[in-house]
mmCIF file of C-alpha atoms in Angstrom:
data_model
loop_
_atom_site.group_PDB
_atom_site.id
_atom_site.type_symbol
_atom_site.label_atom_id
_atom_site.label_comp_id
_atom_site.label_asym_id
_atom_site.label_seq_id
_atom_site.Cartn_x
_atom_site.Cartn_y
_atom_site.Cartn_z
ATOM 1 C CA MET M 95 -123.038 115.015 -113.562
ATOM 2 C CA LEU M 96 -120.755 112.390 -112.042
ATOM 3 C CA THR M 97 -118.700 109.697 -113.761
ATOM 4 C CA LEU M 98 -117.726 106.544 -111.918
ATOM 5 C CA TYR M 99 -114.828 104.501 -113.237
ATOM 6 C CA TYR M 100 -115.226 100.901 -112.095
ATOM 7 C CA ALA M 101 -114.031 97.409 -112.920
ATOM 8 C CA HIS M 102 -116.073 94.252 -112.617
ATOM 9 C CA ASN M 103 -115.639 92.216 -109.393
ATOM 10 C CA THR M 104 -113.791 94.993 -107.594
ATOM 11 C CA CYS M 105 -114.536 97.155 -104.559
ATOM 12 C CA ALA M 106 -115.894 99.824 -106.944
ATOM 13 C CA LEU M 107 -119.206 97.959 -106.667
ATOM 14 C CA ALA M 108 -119.856 99.654 -103.305
ATOM 15 C CA SER M 109 -119.595 103.147 -104.801
ATOM 16 C CA HIS M 110 -121.679 102.057 -107.780
ATOM 17 C CA ILE M 111 -124.504 100.820 -105.534
ATOM 18 C CA ALA M 112 -124.317 104.018 -103.459
ATOM 19 C CA LEU M 113 -124.716 106.242 -106.544
ATOM 20 C CA GLU M 114 -127.633 104.179 -107.835
ATOM 21 C CA GLN M 115 -129.338 104.074 -104.424
ATOM 22 C CA ALA M 116 -128.845 107.843 -104.081
ATOM 23 C CA GLY M 117 -130.618 108.455 -107.383
ATOM 24 C CA ALA M 118 -127.537 110.284 -108.652
ATOM 25 C CA ASP M 119 -127.195 111.434 -112.243
ATOM 26 C CA TYR M 120 -124.041 109.523 -113.210
ATOM 27 C CA ASP M 121 -122.269 107.625 -115.930
ATOM 28 C CA ALA M 122 -120.524 104.364 -115.133
ATOM 29 C CA VAL M 123 -117.432 103.683 -117.238
ATOM 30 C CA ARG M 124 -115.924 100.233 -117.190
ATOM 31 C CA VAL M 125 -112.159 99.801 -116.895
ATOM 32 C CA SER M 126 -110.962 96.409 -118.105
ATOM 33 C CA PHE M 127 -108.415 94.885 -115.734
ATOM 34 C CA ALA M 128 -108.057 91.963 -118.193
ATOM 35 C CA ARG M 129 -106.756 94.441 -120.786
ATOM 36 C CA GLN M 130 -104.735 96.285 -118.083
ATOM 37 C CA GLU M 131 -106.590 99.493 -118.879
ATOM 38 C CA GLN M 132 -105.999 100.701 -115.305
ATOM 39 C CA ARG M 133 -102.312 101.044 -116.242
ATOM 40 C CA SER M 134 -102.951 103.015 -119.467
ATOM 41 C CA SER M 135 -101.655 106.576 -119.592
ATOM 42 C CA GLU M 136 -105.244 107.662 -120.255
ATOM 43 C CA TYR M 137 -106.543 106.127 -117.042
ATOM 44 C CA LEU M 138 -103.514 107.147 -114.996
ATOM 45 C CA ARG M 139 -104.435 110.753 -115.757
ATOM 46 C CA ILE M 140 -107.764 110.062 -114.016
ATOM 47 C CA ASN M 141 -106.297 108.041 -111.152
ATOM 48 C CA PRO M 142 -102.489 107.999 -110.889
ATOM 49 C CA LYS M 143 -102.810 105.062 -108.491
ATOM 50 C CA GLY M 144 -104.028 102.871 -111.360
ATOM 51 C CA ARG M 145 -106.956 101.595 -109.344
ATOM 52 C CA VAL M 146 -110.718 101.795 -109.150
ATOM 53 C CA PRO M 147 -113.008 103.347 -108.101
ATOM 54 C CA ALA M 148 -112.494 106.906 -109.312
ATOM 55 C CA LEU M 149 -115.347 109.404 -109.267
ATOM 56 C CA VAL M 150 -115.131 112.404 -111.566
ATOM 57 C CA THR M 151 -117.034 115.373 -110.158
ATOM 58 C CA GLU M 152 -117.411 118.964 -111.299
ATOM 59 C CA ARG M 153 -114.780 120.009 -108.759
ATOM 60 C CA GLY M 154 -112.245 117.268 -109.342
ATOM 61 C CA ILE M 155 -111.631 113.569 -109.099
ATOM 62 C CA LEU M 156 -112.140 111.509 -105.962
ATOM 63 C CA THR M 157 -110.658 108.097 -105.211
ATOM 64 C CA GLU M 158 -110.767 105.568 -102.341
ATOM 65 C CA THR M 159 -113.996 103.810 -101.443
ATOM 66 C CA PRO M 160 -114.448 105.228 -97.906
ATOM 67 C CA ALA M 161 -114.044 108.795 -99.188
ATOM 68 C CA ILE M 162 -116.404 108.286 -102.134
ATOM 69 C CA LEU M 163 -119.040 106.620 -99.953
ATOM 70 C CA GLN M 164 -119.134 109.486 -97.451
ATOM 71 C CA PHE M 165 -119.148 112.010 -100.314
ATOM 72 C CA VAL M 166 -122.133 110.330 -101.993
ATOM 73 C CA ALA M 167 -123.994 110.161 -98.682
ATOM 74 C CA GLN M 168 -123.340 113.881 -98.042
ATOM 75 C CA THR M 169 -124.110 114.987 -101.596
ATOM 76 C CA PHE M 170 -127.465 113.187 -101.672
ATOM 77 C CA PRO M 171 -128.771 113.665 -98.118
ATOM 78 C CA ARG M 172 -132.345 112.729 -99.063
ATOM 79 C CA ALA M 173 -131.205 109.184 -99.761
ATOM 80 C CA ALA M 174 -130.310 108.913 -96.036
ATOM 81 C CA LEU M 175 -127.287 106.692 -96.614
ATOM 82 C CA ALA M 176 -125.558 107.690 -93.355
ATOM 83 C CA ALA M 177 -126.248 109.498 -90.055
ATOM 84 C CA LEU M 178 -124.871 112.728 -91.493
ATOM 85 C CA ASP M 179 -125.814 114.932 -88.551
ATOM 86 C CA ASP M 180 -124.077 112.785 -85.928
ATOM 87 C CA PRO M 181 -120.243 112.948 -85.863
ATOM 88 C CA PHE M 182 -119.978 109.944 -83.537
ATOM 89 C CA ALA M 183 -122.195 107.772 -85.742
ATOM 90 C CA MET M 184 -120.245 108.947 -88.788
ATOM 91 C CA ALA M 185 -117.017 107.993 -87.019
ATOM 92 C CA ARG M 186 -118.373 104.503 -86.354
ATOM 93 C CA LEU M 187 -119.324 104.241 -90.024
ATOM 94 C CA ASN M 188 -115.902 105.463 -91.123
ATOM 95 C CA ALA M 189 -114.124 103.153 -88.669
ATOM 96 C CA PHE M 190 -115.963 100.188 -90.157
ATOM 97 C CA ASN M 191 -115.243 101.294 -93.730
ATOM 98 C CA SER M 192 -111.620 101.952 -92.849
ATOM 99 C CA TYR M 193 -111.295 98.431 -91.419
ATOM 100 C CA LEU M 194 -112.725 97.037 -94.655
ATOM 101 C CA CYS M 195 -110.302 98.989 -96.842
ATOM 102 C CA SER M 196 -107.126 98.678 -94.785
ATOM 103 C CA THR M 197 -107.462 95.172 -93.341
ATOM 104 C CA VAL M 198 -110.190 93.055 -94.980
ATOM 105 C CA HIS M 199 -109.587 94.126 -98.584
ATOM 106 C CA VAL M 200 -105.828 93.926 -98.003
ATOM 107 C CA ALA M 201 -106.086 90.361 -96.640
ATOM 108 C CA HIS M 202 -108.070 89.413 -99.756
ATOM 109 C CA ALA M 203 -105.620 91.168 -102.086
ATOM 110 C CA HIS M 204 -102.827 88.797 -101.077
ATOM 111 C CA ARG M 205 -104.477 86.126 -103.228
ATOM 112 C CA MET M 206 -104.273 87.972 -106.560
ATOM 113 C CA ARG M 207 -102.115 91.067 -105.971
ATOM 114 C CA GLY M 208 -99.214 89.626 -104.015
ATOM 115 C CA THR M 209 -96.693 91.242 -106.370
ATOM 116 C CA ARG M 210 -97.409 94.498 -104.582
ATOM 117 C CA TRP M 211 -95.496 93.131 -101.590
ATOM 118 C CA ALA M 212 -93.066 90.453 -102.826
ATOM 119 C CA ASP M 213 -91.486 89.230 -106.046
ATOM 120 C CA GLU M 214 -90.495 85.596 -105.480
ATOM 121 C CA PRO M 215 -93.037 83.017 -106.768
ATOM 122 C CA ALA M 216 -92.683 80.975 -103.558
ATOM 123 C CA ALA M 217 -93.559 84.039 -101.465
ATOM 124 C CA LEU M 218 -96.601 84.732 -103.638
ATOM 125 C CA GLU M 219 -97.743 81.136 -103.113
ATOM 126 C CA ALA M 220 -97.177 81.469 -99.358
ATOM 127 C CA MET M 221 -99.370 84.578 -99.334
ATOM 128 C CA LYS M 222 -102.132 82.817 -101.256
ATOM 129 C CA ARG M 223 -102.100 79.933 -98.792
ATOM 130 C CA LYS M 224 -102.797 82.243 -95.865
ATOM 131 C CA VAL M 225 -105.741 84.111 -97.441
ATOM 132 C CA PRO M 226 -108.442 81.707 -96.181
ATOM 133 C CA GLN M 227 -107.149 82.163 -92.630
ATOM 134 C CA SER M 228 -106.579 85.920 -92.704
ATOM 135 C CA VAL M 229 -109.839 86.748 -94.496
ATOM 136 C CA GLY M 230 -111.675 84.253 -92.276
ATOM 137 C CA GLU M 231 -110.373 85.979 -89.141
ATOM 138 C CA CYS M 232 -111.553 89.366 -90.427
ATOM 139 C CA PHE M 233 -115.070 88.082 -90.993
ATOM 140 C CA GLU M 234 -115.104 86.352 -87.588
ATOM 141 C CA LEU M 235 -114.416 89.738 -86.039
ATOM 142 C CA ILE M 236 -117.108 91.402 -88.147
ATOM 143 C CA GLU M 237 -119.625 88.688 -87.239
ATOM 144 C CA ARG M 238 -118.798 88.670 -83.517
ATOM 145 C CA GLU M 239 -117.931 92.294 -82.754
ATOM 146 C CA PHE M 240 -119.048 94.747 -85.400
ATOM 147 C CA PHE M 241 -122.303 93.526 -86.969
ATOM 148 C CA VAL M 242 -125.084 95.213 -84.982
ATOM 149 C CA GLY M 243 -128.114 94.092 -86.995
ATOM 150 C CA PRO M 244 -130.402 94.161 -88.823
ATOM 151 C CA TRP M 245 -127.973 96.248 -90.888
ATOM 152 C CA VAL M 246 -124.300 96.210 -90.156
ATOM 153 C CA LEU M 247 -124.333 99.459 -88.160
ATOM 154 C CA GLY M 248 -127.828 98.985 -86.687
ATOM 155 C CA GLU M 249 -131.320 100.074 -87.672
ATOM 156 C CA ARG M 250 -130.268 102.234 -90.588
ATOM 157 C CA TYR M 251 -129.251 100.998 -94.043
ATOM 158 C CA THR M 252 -125.986 102.789 -94.827
ATOM 159 C CA VAL M 253 -123.106 102.866 -97.288
ATOM 160 C CA SER M 254 -121.304 100.445 -94.944
ATOM 161 C CA ASP M 255 -123.825 97.759 -95.922
ATOM 162 C CA MET M 256 -122.888 98.265 -99.559
ATOM 163 C CA TYR M 257 -119.200 98.015 -98.770
ATOM 164 C CA LEU M 258 -119.503 94.939 -96.533
ATOM 165 C CA PHE M 259 -121.659 93.242 -99.193
ATOM 166 C CA THR M 260 -119.033 93.969 -101.856
ATOM 167 C CA LEU M 261 -116.247 92.292 -99.905
ATOM 168 C CA ALA M 262 -118.456 89.434 -98.652
ATOM 169 C CA ASN M 263 -119.031 88.462 -102.299
ATOM 170 C CA TRP M 264 -115.381 87.365 -102.454
ATOM 171 C CA LEU M 265 -115.551 84.853 -99.577
ATOM 172 C CA GLU M 266 -115.898 81.654 -101.619
ATOM 173 C CA ALA M 267 -113.116 82.659 -104.016
ATOM 174 C CA ASP M 268 -110.938 83.377 -100.981
ATOM 175 C CA GLY M 269 -111.563 79.861 -99.682
ATOM 176 C CA VAL M 270 -113.797 80.936 -96.806
ATOM 177 C CA GLU M 271 -117.162 79.288 -96.126
ATOM 178 C CA PRO M 272 -119.802 82.049 -95.668
ATOM 179 C CA ALA M 273 -121.975 79.771 -93.486
ATOM 180 C CA ARG M 274 -119.432 80.333 -90.685
ATOM 181 C CA PHE M 275 -120.812 83.872 -90.415
ATOM 182 C CA PRO M 276 -124.636 83.653 -90.191
ATOM 183 C CA LYS M 277 -125.241 87.399 -89.850
ATOM 184 C CA VAL M 278 -122.948 88.282 -92.732
ATOM 185 C CA ALA M 279 -124.367 85.480 -94.892
ATOM 186 C CA THR M 280 -127.982 86.519 -94.243
ATOM 187 C CA HIS M 281 -127.068 90.150 -94.901
ATOM 188 C CA ARG M 282 -125.450 89.150 -98.197
ATOM 189 C CA GLU M 283 -128.598 87.345 -99.345
ATOM 190 C CA ARG M 284 -130.737 90.314 -98.358
ATOM 191 C CA MET M 285 -128.482 92.650 -100.303
ATOM 192 C CA ARG M 286 -128.484 90.365 -103.357
ATOM 193 C CA ALA M 287 -132.283 90.453 -103.383
ATOM 194 C CA ASP M 288 -132.407 94.256 -103.297
ATOM 195 C CA PRO M 289 -133.659 95.727 -106.618
ATOM 196 C CA VAL M 290 -131.053 98.518 -106.681
ATOM 197 C CA VAL M 291 -128.211 96.081 -105.980
ATOM 198 C CA LYS M 292 -129.576 93.707 -108.639
ATOM 199 C CA ARG M 293 -129.695 96.514 -111.193
ATOM 200 C CA VAL M 294 -126.108 97.561 -110.519
ATOM 201 C CA MET M 295 -124.783 94.011 -110.563
ATOM 202 C CA ALA M 296 -126.592 93.325 -113.850
ATOM 203 C CA ALA M 297 -125.132 96.508 -115.356
ATOM 204 C CA GLU M 298 -121.613 95.549 -114.266
ATOM 205 C CA ALA M 299 -121.975 92.003 -115.633
ATOM 206 C CA THR M 300 -122.868 93.080 -119.176
ATOM 207 C CA MET U 100 -113.248 113.404 -71.381
ATOM 208 C CA LEU U 101 -111.501 111.290 -73.984
ATOM 209 C CA THR U 102 -108.926 108.526 -73.553
ATOM 210 C CA LEU U 103 -106.511 107.696 -76.334
ATOM 211 C CA TYR U 104 -104.780 104.319 -76.306
ATOM 212 C CA TYR U 105 -101.551 104.557 -78.251
ATOM 213 C CA ALA U 106 -98.236 102.770 -78.660
ATOM 214 C CA HIS U 107 -94.917 104.405 -79.332
ATOM 215 C CA ASN U 108 -93.766 104.589 -82.976
ATOM 216 C CA THR U 109 -97.183 103.656 -84.353
ATOM 217 C CA CYS U 110 -99.790 105.430 -86.458
ATOM 218 C CA ALA U 111 -101.547 106.432 -83.212
ATOM 219 C CA LEU U 112 -99.219 109.443 -83.215
ATOM 220 C CA ALA U 113 -101.481 111.160 -85.769
ATOM 221 C CA SER U 114 -104.536 110.954 -83.497
ATOM 222 C CA HIS U 115 -102.418 112.015 -80.524
ATOM 223 C CA ILE U 116 -101.223 115.159 -82.330
ATOM 224 C CA ALA U 117 -104.785 115.917 -83.467
ATOM 225 C CA LEU U 118 -106.125 115.756 -79.893
ATOM 226 C CA GLU U 119 -103.329 117.949 -78.577
ATOM 227 C CA GLN U 120 -103.686 120.474 -81.413
ATOM 228 C CA ALA U 121 -107.456 120.554 -80.843
ATOM 229 C CA GLY U 122 -106.960 121.452 -77.187
ATOM 230 C CA ALA U 123 -108.997 118.407 -76.196
ATOM 231 C CA ASP U 124 -109.338 117.266 -72.609
ATOM 232 C CA TYR U 125 -107.885 113.771 -72.919
ATOM 233 C CA ASP U 126 -105.798 111.107 -71.268
ATOM 234 C CA ALA U 127 -103.177 109.247 -73.276
ATOM 235 C CA VAL U 128 -102.630 105.653 -72.193
ATOM 236 C CA ARG U 129 -99.617 103.807 -73.486
ATOM 237 C CA VAL U 130 -99.984 100.227 -74.727
ATOM 238 C CA SER U 131 -96.678 98.341 -74.765
ATOM 239 C CA PHE U 132 -96.246 96.342 -77.959
ATOM 240 C CA ALA U 133 -92.960 94.988 -76.510
ATOM 241 C CA ARG U 134 -94.989 93.370 -73.718
ATOM 242 C CA GLN U 135 -97.731 92.372 -76.216
ATOM 243 C CA GLU U 136 -100.285 94.345 -74.198
ATOM 244 C CA GLN U 137 -102.337 94.875 -77.349
ATOM 245 C CA ARG U 138 -103.154 91.133 -77.213
ATOM 246 C CA SER U 139 -104.176 91.144 -73.526
ATOM 247 C CA SER U 140 -107.808 90.303 -72.741
ATOM 248 C CA GLU U 141 -108.034 93.699 -71.029
ATOM 249 C CA TYR U 142 -107.029 95.599 -74.162
ATOM 250 C CA LEU U 143 -109.031 93.372 -76.506
ATOM 251 C CA ARG U 144 -112.140 94.506 -74.622
ATOM 252 C CA ILE U 145 -111.255 98.051 -75.684
ATOM 253 C CA ASN U 146 -110.234 97.160 -79.238
ATOM 254 C CA PRO U 147 -110.968 93.581 -80.341
ATOM 255 C CA LYS U 148 -108.645 94.145 -83.308
ATOM 256 C CA GLY U 149 -105.682 94.293 -80.923
ATOM 257 C CA ARG U 150 -104.358 97.469 -82.502
ATOM 258 C CA VAL U 151 -103.909 101.137 -81.779
ATOM 259 C CA PRO U 152 -105.194 103.801 -81.835
ATOM 260 C CA ALA U 153 -108.421 103.437 -79.875
ATOM 261 C CA LEU U 154 -110.280 106.469 -78.605
ATOM 262 C CA VAL U 155 -112.678 106.025 -75.696
ATOM 263 C CA THR U 156 -115.470 108.591 -75.810
ATOM 264 C CA GLU U 157 -118.582 109.096 -73.690
ATOM 265 C CA ARG U 158 -120.648 107.395 -76.383
ATOM 266 C CA GLY U 159 -118.383 104.460 -77.132
ATOM 267 C CA ILE U 160 -115.010 103.471 -78.496
ATOM 268 C CA LEU U 161 -113.637 104.533 -81.865
ATOM 269 C CA THR U 162 -110.833 102.897 -83.818
ATOM 270 C CA GLU U 163 -109.044 103.454 -87.150
ATOM 271 C CA THR U 164 -106.962 106.563 -87.724
ATOM 272 C CA PRO U 165 -109.025 108.112 -90.573
ATOM 273 C CA ALA U 166 -112.226 107.817 -88.520
ATOM 274 C CA ILE U 167 -110.633 109.231 -85.353
ATOM 275 C CA LEU U 168 -109.051 112.125 -87.251
ATOM 276 C CA GLN U 169 -112.337 113.231 -88.812
ATOM 277 C CA PHE U 170 -114.097 112.807 -85.451
ATOM 278 C CA VAL U 171 -111.561 114.994 -83.653
ATOM 279 C CA ALA U 172 -111.811 117.636 -86.384
ATOM 280 C CA GLN U 173 -115.625 117.636 -86.144
ATOM 281 C CA THR U 174 -115.728 117.564 -82.340
ATOM 282 C CA PHE U 175 -113.359 120.533 -81.992
ATOM 283 C CA PRO U 176 -114.373 122.779 -84.897
ATOM 284 C CA ARG U 177 -112.608 125.834 -83.455
ATOM 285 C CA ALA U 178 -109.267 124.126 -84.002
ATOM 286 C CA ALA U 179 -110.026 124.225 -87.768
ATOM 287 C CA LEU U 180 -108.334 120.898 -88.496
ATOM 288 C CA ALA U 181 -110.348 120.238 -91.674
ATOM 289 C CA ALA U 182 -112.686 121.989 -94.132
ATOM 290 C CA LEU U 183 -115.708 120.680 -92.237
ATOM 291 C CA ASP U 184 -118.304 122.638 -94.198
ATOM 292 C CA ASP U 185 -117.170 121.423 -97.612
ATOM 293 C CA PRO U 186 -118.053 117.790 -98.503
ATOM 294 C CA PHE U 187 -115.755 117.784 -101.540
ATOM 295 C CA ALA U 188 -112.768 119.056 -99.544
ATOM 296 C CA MET U 189 -113.553 116.519 -96.816
ATOM 297 C CA ALA U 190 -113.650 113.787 -99.455
ATOM 298 C CA ARG U 191 -110.208 114.833 -100.696
ATOM 299 C CA LEU U 192 -108.956 114.744 -97.114
ATOM 300 C CA ASN U 193 -110.514 111.325 -96.536
ATOM 301 C CA ALA U 194 -109.188 109.993 -99.842
ATOM 302 C CA PHE U 195 -105.682 110.984 -98.826
ATOM 303 C CA ASN U 196 -106.069 109.485 -95.345
ATOM 304 C CA SER U 197 -107.563 106.333 -96.822
ATOM 305 C CA TYR U 198 -104.577 105.968 -99.159
ATOM 306 C CA LEU U 199 -102.254 106.305 -96.179
ATOM 307 C CA CYS U 200 -104.074 103.647 -94.152
ATOM 308 C CA SER U 201 -104.835 101.109 -96.883
ATOM 309 C CA THR U 202 -101.733 101.397 -99.094
ATOM 310 C CA VAL U 203 -98.842 103.316 -97.497
ATOM 311 C CA HIS U 204 -99.163 101.922 -93.973
ATOM 312 C CA VAL U 205 -99.801 98.437 -95.419
ATOM 313 C CA ALA U 206 -96.659 98.614 -97.579
ATOM 314 C CA HIS U 207 -94.669 99.574 -94.471
ATOM 315 C CA ALA U 208 -96.290 96.820 -92.361
ATOM 316 C CA HIS U 209 -94.746 94.122 -94.565
ATOM 317 C CA ARG U 210 -91.414 94.799 -92.888
ATOM 318 C CA MET U 211 -92.462 93.958 -89.319
ATOM 319 C CA ARG U 212 -95.952 92.444 -89.532
ATOM 320 C CA GLY U 213 -95.558 89.997 -92.396
ATOM 321 C CA THR U 214 -97.048 87.165 -90.339
ATOM 322 C CA ARG U 215 -100.431 88.720 -90.981
ATOM 323 C CA TRP U 216 -100.145 87.516 -94.579
ATOM 324 C CA ALA U 217 -97.747 84.542 -94.694
ATOM 325 C CA ASP U 218 -96.147 82.021 -92.336
ATOM 326 C CA GLU U 219 -92.995 80.767 -94.062
ATOM 327 C CA PRO U 220 -89.765 82.557 -92.982
ATOM 328 C CA ALA U 221 -88.595 82.814 -96.598
ATOM 329 C CA ALA U 222 -91.835 84.568 -97.548
ATOM 330 C CA LEU U 223 -91.440 87.002 -94.644
ATOM 331 C CA GLU U 224 -87.915 87.788 -95.831
ATOM 332 C CA ALA U 225 -89.184 88.287 -99.386
ATOM 333 C CA MET U 226 -91.755 90.781 -98.092
ATOM 334 C CA LYS U 227 -89.100 92.676 -96.141
ATOM 335 C CA ARG U 228 -86.915 92.939 -99.220
ATOM 336 C CA LYS U 229 -89.666 94.669 -101.196
ATOM 337 C CA VAL U 230 -90.541 97.309 -98.550
ATOM 338 C CA PRO U 231 -88.027 99.938 -99.774
ATOM 339 C CA GLN U 232 -89.508 99.679 -103.270
ATOM 340 C CA SER U 233 -93.198 99.577 -102.336
ATOM 341 C CA VAL U 234 -92.972 102.328 -99.694
ATOM 342 C CA GLY U 235 -90.762 104.363 -102.032
ATOM 343 C CA GLU U 236 -93.362 104.154 -104.807
ATOM 344 C CA CYS U 237 -96.082 105.355 -102.437
ATOM 345 C CA PHE U 238 -94.076 108.421 -101.451
ATOM 346 C CA GLU U 239 -93.176 109.137 -105.080
ATOM 347 C CA LEU U 240 -96.894 109.302 -105.799
ATOM 348 C CA ILE U 241 -97.514 111.534 -102.777
ATOM 349 C CA GLU U 242 -94.650 113.841 -103.791
ATOM 350 C CA ARG U 243 -95.625 114.044 -107.451
ATOM 351 C CA GLU U 244 -99.422 113.860 -107.416
ATOM 352 C CA PHE U 245 -100.961 114.527 -104.028
ATOM 353 C CA PHE U 246 -98.839 117.074 -102.156
ATOM 354 C CA VAL U 247 -100.384 120.463 -102.931
ATOM 355 C CA GLY U 248 -98.303 122.692 -100.655
ATOM 356 C CA PRO U 249 -97.536 124.392 -98.410
ATOM 357 C CA TRP U 250 -99.513 121.786 -96.475
ATOM 358 C CA VAL U 251 -100.325 118.447 -98.006
ATOM 359 C CA LEU U 252 -103.879 119.441 -99.003
ATOM 360 C CA GLY U 253 -103.104 123.090 -99.729
ATOM 361 C CA GLU U 254 -103.282 126.309 -97.720
ATOM 362 C CA ARG U 255 -104.865 124.790 -94.653
ATOM 363 C CA TYR U 256 -103.093 122.754 -91.966
ATOM 364 C CA THR U 257 -105.244 119.650 -91.492
ATOM 365 C CA VAL U 258 -105.294 116.252 -89.823
ATOM 366 C CA SER U 259 -103.850 114.858 -93.070
ATOM 367 C CA ASP U 260 -100.585 116.677 -92.296
ATOM 368 C CA MET U 261 -100.421 114.888 -88.960
ATOM 369 C CA TYR U 262 -101.054 111.522 -90.605
ATOM 370 C CA LEU U 263 -98.550 112.032 -93.434
ATOM 371 C CA PHE U 264 -95.939 113.180 -90.920
ATOM 372 C CA THR U 265 -96.515 110.052 -88.820
ATOM 373 C CA LEU U 266 -95.882 107.699 -91.726
ATOM 374 C CA ALA U 267 -93.018 109.786 -93.157
ATOM 375 C CA ASN U 268 -91.157 109.262 -89.865
ATOM 376 C CA TRP U 269 -90.747 105.597 -90.835
ATOM 377 C CA LEU U 270 -88.963 106.219 -94.152
ATOM 378 C CA GLU U 271 -85.384 105.608 -93.001
ATOM 379 C CA ALA U 272 -86.302 102.434 -91.121
ATOM 380 C CA ASP U 273 -88.091 101.250 -94.268
ATOM 381 C CA GLY U 274 -84.904 101.758 -96.270
ATOM 382 C CA VAL U 275 -86.166 104.785 -98.185
ATOM 383 C CA GLU U 276 -84.110 107.978 -98.503
ATOM 384 C CA PRO U 277 -86.361 110.974 -97.604
ATOM 385 C CA ALA U 278 -84.276 113.339 -99.763
ATOM 386 C CA ARG U 279 -85.919 111.717 -102.815
ATOM 387 C CA PHE U 280 -89.101 113.554 -101.825
ATOM 388 C CA PRO U 281 -88.240 117.222 -101.213
ATOM 389 C CA LYS U 282 -91.787 118.357 -100.417
ATOM 390 C CA VAL U 283 -92.405 115.505 -97.997
ATOM 391 C CA ALA U 284 -88.980 115.950 -96.384
ATOM 392 C CA THR U 285 -89.450 119.705 -95.910
ATOM 393 C CA HIS U 286 -92.940 119.104 -94.540
ATOM 394 C CA ARG U 287 -91.528 116.565 -92.074
ATOM 395 C CA GLU U 288 -88.965 119.060 -90.783
ATOM 396 C CA ARG U 289 -91.624 121.730 -90.430
ATOM 397 C CA MET U 290 -93.841 119.338 -88.484
ATOM 398 C CA ARG U 291 -90.962 118.262 -86.234
ATOM 399 C CA ALA U 292 -90.346 121.890 -85.329
ATOM 400 C CA ASP U 293 -93.983 122.491 -84.380
ATOM 401 C CA PRO U 294 -94.401 123.004 -80.599
ATOM 402 C CA VAL U 295 -97.536 120.832 -80.391
ATOM 403 C CA VAL U 296 -95.893 117.993 -82.324
ATOM 404 C CA LYS U 297 -92.774 118.303 -80.169
ATOM 405 C CA ARG U 298 -94.861 118.094 -77.000
ATOM 406 C CA VAL U 299 -96.673 114.963 -78.163
ATOM 407 C CA MET U 300 -93.506 113.253 -79.345
ATOM 408 C CA ALA U 301 -91.788 114.034 -76.050
ATOM 409 C CA ALA U 302 -94.761 112.637 -74.121
ATOM 410 C CA GLU U 303 -94.745 109.419 -76.182
ATOM 411 C CA ALA U 304 -90.987 108.978 -75.770
ATOM 412 C CA THR U 305 -91.047 109.020 -71.963
#
């Protein structure tokens, strides 16, 4: 039995979709960012970083989306969520996921989480102003260089599709027009129409 | 044959140490950030992100430290650089590496690379001022919560040790006193004394 701690409209959605797609036996526990539950002593015992996602397993607790996604893919091999038997293909998958977590998500985070990196209100406003440009440049690179098609890494539907979809959902709020990226935009619509994705998004919205 | 593109004093050091420790047959090619070579059209064909590391393999080019580290560990299993046969242990390793790339390295990058996230000089100065605090908090968490000992993930020397060491080398320049973190500081000294690490650092310094 696995327990996923998630918050609505966060990157935890990717791990949530992966567990559902894998057919995993799991509980999903919502953490309210509005009530600052991620900073409660109770939650900090689960994830001292005060962030989501966190996945409680029988052997211990895992954090960080790229790590959880590979773990889910490896734990449920029948779901075929990654090219598990091919280290080079796995490295390509991990390189893409690592770019999402360390560059794309970080660019986005400067809109709402600027206090991680500066204190002055004027600096926080300066960061917010640059988000449309910095996030836009990330998605230009994804569209032009990394998106293989029909799925992001090629013929196979993988956990990277779930992760890209999760971050692409934030484009409008980040002031970036999705139509600039036809492959990403089409992929996002395809993902939104997927029954598993729909089920997870409905569960998170309630 | 592998080719690693690296720059001096960057996170590429971790991949460089991993290749050397693995006994890989590789070339190391220096990219000069001082001459902005990472922005040259020649280098952008290798890595369109304009960053290091990039690892050229027979099957294609890999980027992103966490992906390269796992790939090197899997490609050279005899070097025993990770618990390859244990998905949970690999997830712990990847969670740690993912934290380094998406949070610790990012906190550090606000000192020199602030123009990724804001344009105004005052905002860049505000970011620089917060680096000692934000990097310090990351290493407090590593010291208190994540460092198992004697190596960062426990009994086994892994690629995560190489990555932690790489980022811990930046502490003084980031305005953080290493003595605040006895486990990390001792680990750093132990790594610095390692013959393989010494060889790689000498090669990068020439």
